[in-house]
Amino acid sequence: MPVFAFAIGVAARDVQGNCIDCFYPAPLKEPDGDLGDAISKAFKPGTATVRAEQVRDFVQTRQPALAPVLETERELIATLLPADKAVSSTPEAFLKLHLLSHRLTLPNSMNLDGIFAHLQTVAWTTEGAIALADLPERQLRARLAGRHFEVLSVDKFPKMANYVIPSGVRIADSSRIRLGAYLGEGTTVMPSGAVNFNAAALGPNMVEGRISQGVVLGQGSDLGGGASTMGTLAGGGEITITIGRQCLIGANGGTGIPLGDRCTIEAGLYITAGTRVTVIDEDGNRVRVARGRELAGGSDMLFIRHSESGEVQCRTNRKAIALNEQLHAHN
């Protein structure tokens, strides 16, 4: 039996026993022949509740990184996905989010259909995930016991840093990075930066703006403060926005079209598919007026707004940005 993804982890449940959260410390994607064969022989497709004793031999011989789970008295879960199909359960949803944040797969490379239906809106608290129906009692019990109890967010997605912190990154505000974000080596996310699930900064990158769902920021690119990228969820959009290498989106600027390499959008300018753009050639002559969608995916483009006429222009970008190597060497 083929193995697309597999993980052993811990689940959180509401008082009715429904799974609301899963933590997989060492997920696997398409394990090689021997390991894949061992998984398919030891586990069944789907998610099963297991005890430490049941997985002891497998962990000791195949996944020693999971050795601490053998010491727990809690129930564990084992989730096996034979193929990359639409999400059909909460454990499957969390496993796919883990694969992204562990850098085992890139955004837009997995089938995430159905993921929202299988992620409950829960309270993410200092005592873990709590179903909203259970929250009032848990708050009261914490207060009566004199415990500090804080609701950090109410959402379908938790913050990534509570599950995995990829190597070589800096995150100034971990609440702004959702589980399912992909942060590449050397990436810095400043306090105002945000990365949604199924979105990526391939690294090294400077992220001071927002990377929306489905958007991929190429290596060496800089997303300025307050800048944004148009995702594919709102309004039924289907265009996937990618930003190439060594691009700069200026502060409070943004893009709703894909960009190739070495592109710059000046501060405060937002380029959408319908934006009227005057194309200027190397000699400064107006060549034509195009819609943003006609320029999608091009490289070496400099988008500016004429300071007197307000006309949006696209010129040849003669200088690519270079990130500060010392700043992005996160040892």
GROMACS .gro file of C-alpha atoms in nm:
model
  331
    1MET     CA    1   0.000   0.000   0.000
    2PRO     CA    2   0.143   0.342  -0.090
    3VAL     CA    3   0.195   0.599   0.185
    4PHE     CA    4   0.143   0.967   0.106
    5ALA     CA    5   0.177   1.090   0.466
    6PHE     CA    6   0.204   0.940   0.813
    7ALA     CA    7   0.241   1.070   1.166
    8ILE     CA    8   0.208   0.969   1.530
    9GLY     CA    9   0.089   1.240   1.763
   10VAL     CA   10  -0.137   1.365   2.038
   11ALA     CA   11  -0.497   1.481   1.999
   12ALA     CA   12  -0.707   1.719   2.206
   13ARG     CA   13  -1.079   1.650   2.237
   14ASP     CA   14  -1.388   1.827   2.359
   15VAL     CA   15  -1.601   1.689   2.643
   16GLN     CA   16  -1.797   1.484   2.390
   17GLY     CA   17  -1.483   1.318   2.259
   18ASN     CA   18  -1.461   1.503   1.928
   19CYS     CA   19  -1.110   1.574   1.803
   20ILE     CA   20  -1.038   1.948   1.791
   21ASP     CA   21  -0.657   1.963   1.771
   22CYS     CA   22  -0.365   1.736   1.675
   23PHE     CA   23   0.007   1.773   1.736
   24TYR     CA   24   0.241   1.566   1.517
   25PRO     CA   25   0.604   1.628   1.619
   26ALA     CA   26   0.768   1.431   1.335
   27PRO     CA   27   0.536   1.388   1.034
   28LEU     CA   28   0.650   1.198   0.726
   29LYS     CA   29   0.566   1.260   0.361
   30GLU     CA   30   0.605   0.983   0.104
   31PRO     CA   31   0.850   0.780   0.317
   32ASP     CA   32   1.099   0.569   0.124
   33GLY     CA   33   1.056   0.201   0.040
   34ASP     CA   34   1.151   0.024   0.363
   35LEU     CA   35   0.996   0.281   0.593
   36GLY     CA   36   0.685   0.306   0.379
   37ASP     CA   37   0.648  -0.073   0.384
   38ALA     CA   38   0.688  -0.081   0.763
   39ILE     CA   39   0.419   0.186   0.805
   40SER     CA   40   0.170   0.014   0.573
   41LYS     CA   41   0.218  -0.315   0.758
   42ALA     CA   42   0.189  -0.170   1.108
   43PHE     CA   43  -0.095   0.079   1.058
   44LYS     CA   44  -0.426   0.102   0.878
   45PRO     CA   45  -0.544   0.394   0.662
   46GLY     CA   46  -0.714   0.674   0.850
   47THR     CA   47  -0.665   0.767   1.213
   48ALA     CA   48  -0.651   0.520   1.501
   49THR     CA   49  -0.607   0.563   1.875
   50VAL     CA   50  -0.299   0.379   2.000
   51ARG     CA   51  -0.106   0.329   2.322
   52ALA     CA   52   0.266   0.379   2.362
   53GLU     CA   53   0.320   0.004   2.396
   54GLN     CA   54   0.153  -0.057   2.061
   55VAL     CA   55   0.397   0.167   1.875
   56ARG     CA   56   0.709   0.099   2.082
   57ASP     CA   57   0.883  -0.128   1.831
   58PHE     CA   58   0.801   0.099   1.539
   59VAL     CA   59   0.923   0.414   1.716
   60GLN     CA   60   1.242   0.256   1.846
   61THR     CA   61   1.342   0.108   1.511
   62ARG     CA   62   1.192   0.353   1.262
   63GLN     CA   63   1.133   0.693   1.428
   64PRO     CA   64   1.365   0.739   1.727
   65ALA     CA   65   1.287   1.112   1.724
   66LEU     CA   66   0.949   1.017   1.873
   67ALA     CA   67   1.102   0.835   2.171
   68PRO     CA   68   0.944   1.074   2.429
   69VAL     CA   69   0.594   0.957   2.331
   70LEU     CA   70   0.679   0.612   2.467
   71GLU     CA   71   0.686   0.759   2.818
   72THR     CA   72   0.332   0.899   2.814
   73GLU     CA   73   0.024   0.747   2.968
   74ARG     CA   74  -0.198   0.946   2.734
   75GLU     CA   75  -0.362   0.803   2.431
   76LEU     CA   76  -0.179   0.868   2.106
   77ILE     CA   77  -0.310   0.882   1.753
   78ALA     CA   78  -0.159   0.740   1.435
   79THR     CA   79  -0.274   0.893   1.106
   80LEU     CA   80  -0.198   0.729   0.772
   81LEU     CA   81  -0.291   0.884   0.438
   82PRO     CA   82  -0.238   0.640   0.149
   83ALA     CA   83  -0.305   0.911  -0.110
   84ASP     CA   84  -0.342   1.288  -0.140
   85LYS     CA   85  -0.720   1.318  -0.141
   86ALA     CA   86  -0.963   1.577  -0.010
   87VAL     CA   87  -0.950   1.625   0.367
   88SER     CA   88  -1.204   1.400   0.539
   89SER     CA   89  -1.124   1.436   0.911
   90THR     CA   90  -0.971   1.671   1.165
   91PRO     CA   91  -0.654   1.460   1.210
   92GLU     CA   92  -0.602   1.462   0.832
   93ALA     CA   93  -0.643   1.840   0.823
   94PHE     CA   94  -0.382   1.891   1.095
   95LEU     CA   95  -0.142   1.643   0.935
   96LYS     CA   96  -0.146   1.836   0.608
   97LEU     CA   97  -0.091   2.165   0.793
   98HIS     CA   98   0.206   2.007   0.972
   99LEU     CA   99   0.356   1.891   0.641
  100LEU     CA  100   0.360   2.251   0.520
  101SER     CA  101   0.511   2.404   0.832
  102HIS     CA  102   0.772   2.125   0.858
  103ARG     CA  103   0.881   2.220   0.503
  104LEU     CA  104   0.792   1.876   0.371
  105THR     CA  105   0.575   2.017   0.094
  106LEU     CA  106   0.514   2.352  -0.073
  107PRO     CA  107   0.191   2.553  -0.079
  108ASN     CA  108  -0.056   2.463  -0.353
  109SER     CA  109   0.100   2.117  -0.392
  110MET     CA  110  -0.156   1.923  -0.183
  111ASN     CA  111  -0.529   1.866  -0.201
  112LEU     CA  112  -0.674   2.084   0.076
  113ASP     CA  113  -1.036   2.056  -0.036
  114GLY     CA  114  -1.262   2.019   0.269
  115ILE     CA  115  -1.011   2.151   0.520
  116PHE     CA  116  -1.240   2.421   0.660
  117ALA     CA  117  -1.521   2.174   0.719
  118HIS     CA  118  -1.292   1.962   0.935
  119LEU     CA  119  -1.133   2.238   1.143
  120GLN     CA  120  -1.355   2.353   1.427
  121THR     CA  121  -1.352   2.711   1.549
  122VAL     CA  122  -1.206   2.670   1.896
  123ALA     CA  123  -1.051   2.879   2.171
  124TRP     CA  124  -0.672   2.857   2.163
  125THR     CA  125  -0.570   2.919   2.523
  126THR     CA  126  -0.281   2.894   2.763
  127GLU     CA  127  -0.426   2.554   2.852
  128GLY     CA  128  -0.449   2.436   2.493
  129ALA     CA  129  -0.738   2.402   2.250
  130ILE     CA  130  -1.083   2.422   2.408
  131ALA     CA  131  -1.418   2.381   2.234
  132LEU     CA  132  -1.627   2.696   2.259
  133ALA     CA  133  -1.908   2.509   2.433
  134ASP     CA  134  -1.661   2.397   2.702
  135LEU     CA  135  -1.492   2.734   2.747
  136PRO     CA  136  -1.710   2.897   3.019
  137GLU     CA  137  -1.663   2.604   3.258
  138ARG     CA  138  -1.288   2.587   3.192
  139GLN     CA  139  -1.254   2.960   3.253
  140LEU     CA  140  -1.445   2.934   3.580
  141ARG     CA  141  -1.244   2.635   3.703
  142ALA     CA  142  -0.917   2.813   3.624
  143ARG     CA  143  -1.025   3.125   3.812
  144LEU     CA  144  -1.139   2.925   4.113
  145ALA     CA  145  -0.807   2.740   4.118
  146GLY     CA  146  -0.615   3.068   4.095
  147ARG     CA  147  -0.459   2.975   3.760
  148HIS     CA  148  -0.372   3.226   3.490
  149PHE     CA  149  -0.598   3.148   3.198
  150GLU     CA  150  -0.582   3.344   2.874
  151VAL     CA  151  -0.771   3.304   2.549
  152LEU     CA  152  -0.513   3.379   2.281
  153SER     CA  153  -0.744   3.353   1.980
  154VAL     CA  154  -1.074   3.210   1.860
  155ASP     CA  155  -1.011   3.059   1.520
  156LYS     CA  156  -0.991   2.744   1.310
  157PHE     CA  157  -0.612   2.767   1.287
  158PRO     CA  158  -0.362   2.782   1.573
  159LYS     CA  159  -0.033   2.966   1.555
  160MET     CA  160   0.252   2.772   1.399
  161ALA     CA  161   0.507   2.833   1.675
  162ASN     CA  162   0.311   2.614   1.917
  163TYR     CA  163   0.367   2.317   1.684
  164VAL     CA  164   0.693   2.374   1.498
  165ILE     CA  165   0.957   2.645   1.464
  166PRO     CA  166   1.153   2.583   1.143
  167SER     CA  167   1.528   2.622   1.160
  168GLY     CA  168   1.690   2.952   1.070
  169VAL     CA  169   1.392   3.187   1.105
  170ARG     CA  170   1.302   3.489   1.316
  171ILE     CA  171   0.940   3.558   1.409
  172ALA     CA  172   0.874   3.881   1.596
  173ASP     CA  173   0.505   3.808   1.665
  174SER     CA  174   0.422   3.438   1.653
  175SER     CA  175   0.046   3.502   1.668
  176ARG     CA  176   0.063   3.627   1.308
  177ILE     CA  177   0.194   3.300   1.160
  178ARG     CA  178  -0.070   3.030   1.124
  179LEU     CA  179  -0.002   2.658   1.133
  180GLY     CA  180   0.032   2.556   0.770
  181ALA     CA  181   0.262   2.847   0.681
  182TYR     CA  182   0.593   2.761   0.512
  183LEU     CA  183   0.891   2.968   0.629
  184GLY     CA  184   1.218   2.899   0.452
  185GLU     CA  185   1.568   2.923   0.593
  186GLY     CA  186   1.679   3.280   0.659
  187THR     CA  187   1.332   3.434   0.672
  188THR     CA  188   1.262   3.723   0.907
  189VAL     CA  189   0.902   3.810   0.992
  190MET     CA  190   0.876   4.150   1.156
  191PRO     CA  191   0.604   4.247   1.410
  192SER     CA  192   0.359   4.359   1.141
  193GLY     CA  193   0.431   4.064   0.912
  194ALA     CA  194   0.177   3.783   0.871
  195VAL     CA  195   0.179   3.451   0.687
  196ASN     CA  196  -0.142   3.254   0.634
  197PHE     CA  197  -0.175   2.878   0.602
  198ASN     CA  198  -0.077   2.733   0.261
  199ALA     CA  199   0.142   3.037   0.199
  200ALA     CA  200   0.519   3.061   0.186
  201ALA     CA  201   0.826   3.276   0.220
  202LEU     CA  202   1.083   3.047   0.059
  203GLY     CA  203   1.372   3.223   0.232
  204PRO     CA  204   1.568   3.422   0.280
  205ASN     CA  205   1.299   3.691   0.293
  206MET     CA  206   1.207   4.004   0.481
  207VAL     CA  207   0.836   3.996   0.563
  208GLU     CA  208   0.684   4.314   0.705
  209GLY     CA  209   0.354   4.280   0.520
  210ARG     CA  210   0.093   4.009   0.468
  211ILE     CA  211   0.136   3.687   0.267
  212SER     CA  212  -0.216   3.561   0.198
  213GLN     CA  213  -0.336   3.204   0.153
  214GLY     CA  214  -0.186   3.040  -0.153
  215VAL     CA  215   0.078   3.310  -0.213
  216VAL     CA  216   0.447   3.217  -0.247
  217LEU     CA  217   0.721   3.476  -0.194
  218GLY     CA  218   1.042   3.387  -0.379
  219GLN     CA  219   1.394   3.382  -0.243
  220GLY     CA  220   1.554   3.715  -0.166
  221SER     CA  221   1.231   3.915  -0.189
  222ASP     CA  222   1.113   4.184   0.051
  223LEU     CA  223   0.751   4.257   0.146
  224GLY     CA  224   0.746   4.605   0.297
  225GLY     CA  225   0.555   4.728   0.602
  226GLY     CA  226   0.180   4.722   0.547
  227ALA     CA  227   0.220   4.564   0.201
  228SER     CA  228  -0.016   4.285   0.103
  229THR     CA  229  -0.066   4.010  -0.150
  230MET     CA  230  -0.407   3.911  -0.283
  231GLY     CA  231  -0.499   3.555  -0.182
  232THR     CA  232  -0.725   3.308  -0.359
  233LEU     CA  233  -0.998   3.266  -0.097
  234ALA     CA  234  -1.183   3.597  -0.093
  235GLY     CA  235  -1.430   3.661  -0.373
  236GLY     CA  236  -1.384   3.319  -0.528
  237GLY     CA  237  -1.053   3.416  -0.688
  238GLU     CA  238  -0.875   3.139  -0.874
  239ILE     CA  239  -0.546   3.305  -0.975
  240THR     CA  240  -0.254   3.192  -0.763
  241ILE     CA  241  -0.025   3.483  -0.679
  242THR     CA  242   0.346   3.412  -0.686
  243ILE     CA  243   0.625   3.663  -0.638
  244GLY     CA  244   0.962   3.575  -0.787
  245ARG     CA  245   1.316   3.621  -0.665
  246GLN     CA  246   1.465   3.956  -0.555
  247CYS     CA  247   1.137   4.145  -0.571
  248LEU     CA  248   1.038   4.441  -0.357
  249ILE     CA  249   0.682   4.536  -0.268
  250GLY     CA  250   0.709   4.880  -0.108
  251ALA     CA  251   0.541   4.981   0.218
  252ASN     CA  252   0.159   4.980   0.191
  253GLY     CA  253   0.185   4.856  -0.168
  254GLY     CA  254   0.060   4.526  -0.299
  255THR     CA  255  -0.013   4.298  -0.588
  256GLY     CA  256  -0.308   4.103  -0.720
  257ILE     CA  257  -0.111   3.964  -1.014
  258PRO     CA  258   0.181   3.717  -1.021
  259LEU     CA  259   0.526   3.871  -1.058
  260GLY     CA  260   0.840   3.722  -1.208
  261ASP     CA  261   1.192   3.791  -1.081
  262ARG     CA  262   1.345   4.130  -0.993
  263CYS     CA  263   1.020   4.326  -0.988
  264THR     CA  264   0.951   4.634  -0.777
  265ILE     CA  265   0.623   4.800  -0.683
  266GLU     CA  266   0.668   5.142  -0.528
  267ALA     CA  267   0.534   5.223  -0.182
  268GLY     CA  268   0.161   5.284  -0.167
  269LEU     CA  269   0.087   5.139  -0.513
  270TYR     CA  270  -0.141   4.835  -0.547
  271ILE     CA  271  -0.141   4.655  -0.882
  272THR     CA  272  -0.450   4.447  -0.961
  273ALA     CA  273  -0.558   4.255  -1.269
  274GLY     CA  274  -0.767   4.552  -1.382
  275THR     CA  275  -0.519   4.833  -1.314
  276ARG     CA  276  -0.450   5.046  -1.624
  277VAL     CA  277  -0.073   5.053  -1.666
  278THR     CA  278   0.122   5.259  -1.920
  279VAL     CA  279   0.420   5.060  -2.045
  280ILE     CA  280   0.733   5.273  -2.095
  281ASP     CA  281   1.023   5.149  -2.309
  282GLU     CA  282   1.397   5.189  -2.247
  283ASP     CA  283   1.397   5.528  -2.423
  284GLY     CA  284   1.114   5.666  -2.213
  285ASN     CA  285   0.851   5.632  -2.483
  286ARG     CA  286   0.494   5.524  -2.408
  287VAL     CA  287   0.446   5.190  -2.582
  288ARG     CA  288   0.091   5.099  -2.489
  289VAL     CA  289  -0.167   5.093  -2.214
  290ALA     CA  290  -0.219   4.747  -2.065
  291ARG     CA  291  -0.424   4.594  -1.790
  292GLY     CA  292  -0.237   4.446  -1.499
  293ARG     CA  293  -0.337   4.094  -1.602
  294GLU     CA  294  -0.153   4.138  -1.934
  295LEU     CA  295   0.173   4.195  -1.745
  296ALA     CA  296   0.124   3.907  -1.502
  297GLY     CA  297   0.431   3.689  -1.450
  298GLY     CA  298   0.675   3.927  -1.618
  299SER     CA  299   1.024   3.987  -1.480
  300ASP     CA  300   1.233   4.304  -1.441
  301MET     CA  301   0.929   4.530  -1.405
  302LEU     CA  302   0.925   4.854  -1.206
  303PHE     CA  303   0.575   4.979  -1.122
  304ILE     CA  304   0.552   5.345  -1.022
  305ARG     CA  305   0.288   5.618  -1.010
  306HIS     CA  306   0.383   5.939  -1.191
  307SER     CA  307   0.414   6.209  -0.926
  308GLU     CA  308   0.234   6.473  -1.135
  309SER     CA  309  -0.020   6.293  -1.353
  310GLY     CA  310  -0.093   6.003  -1.118
  311GLU     CA  311  -0.051   5.765  -1.412
  312VAL     CA  312   0.056   5.409  -1.320
  313GLN     CA  313   0.362   5.320  -1.525
  314CYS     CA  314   0.567   5.006  -1.583
  315ARG     CA  315   0.932   5.061  -1.662
  316THR     CA  316   1.232   4.830  -1.684
  317ASN     CA  317   1.367   4.756  -1.339
  318ARG     CA  318   1.738   4.821  -1.367
  319LYS     CA  319   1.831   4.725  -1.012
  320ALA     CA  320   1.731   4.416  -0.818
  321ILE     CA  321   1.723   4.433  -0.439
  322ALA     CA  322   1.975   4.253  -0.222
  323LEU     CA  323   1.885   4.146   0.131
  324ASN     CA  324   2.125   4.206   0.418
  325GLU     CA  325   2.312   3.874   0.448
  326GLN     CA  326   2.402   3.929   0.813
  327LEU     CA  327   2.043   4.006   0.904
  328HIS     CA  328   1.915   3.686   0.746
  329ALA     CA  329   2.182   3.446   0.875
  330HIS     CA  330   1.982   3.308   1.167
  331ASN     CA  331   2.227   3.093   1.356
   0.00000   0.00000   0.00000
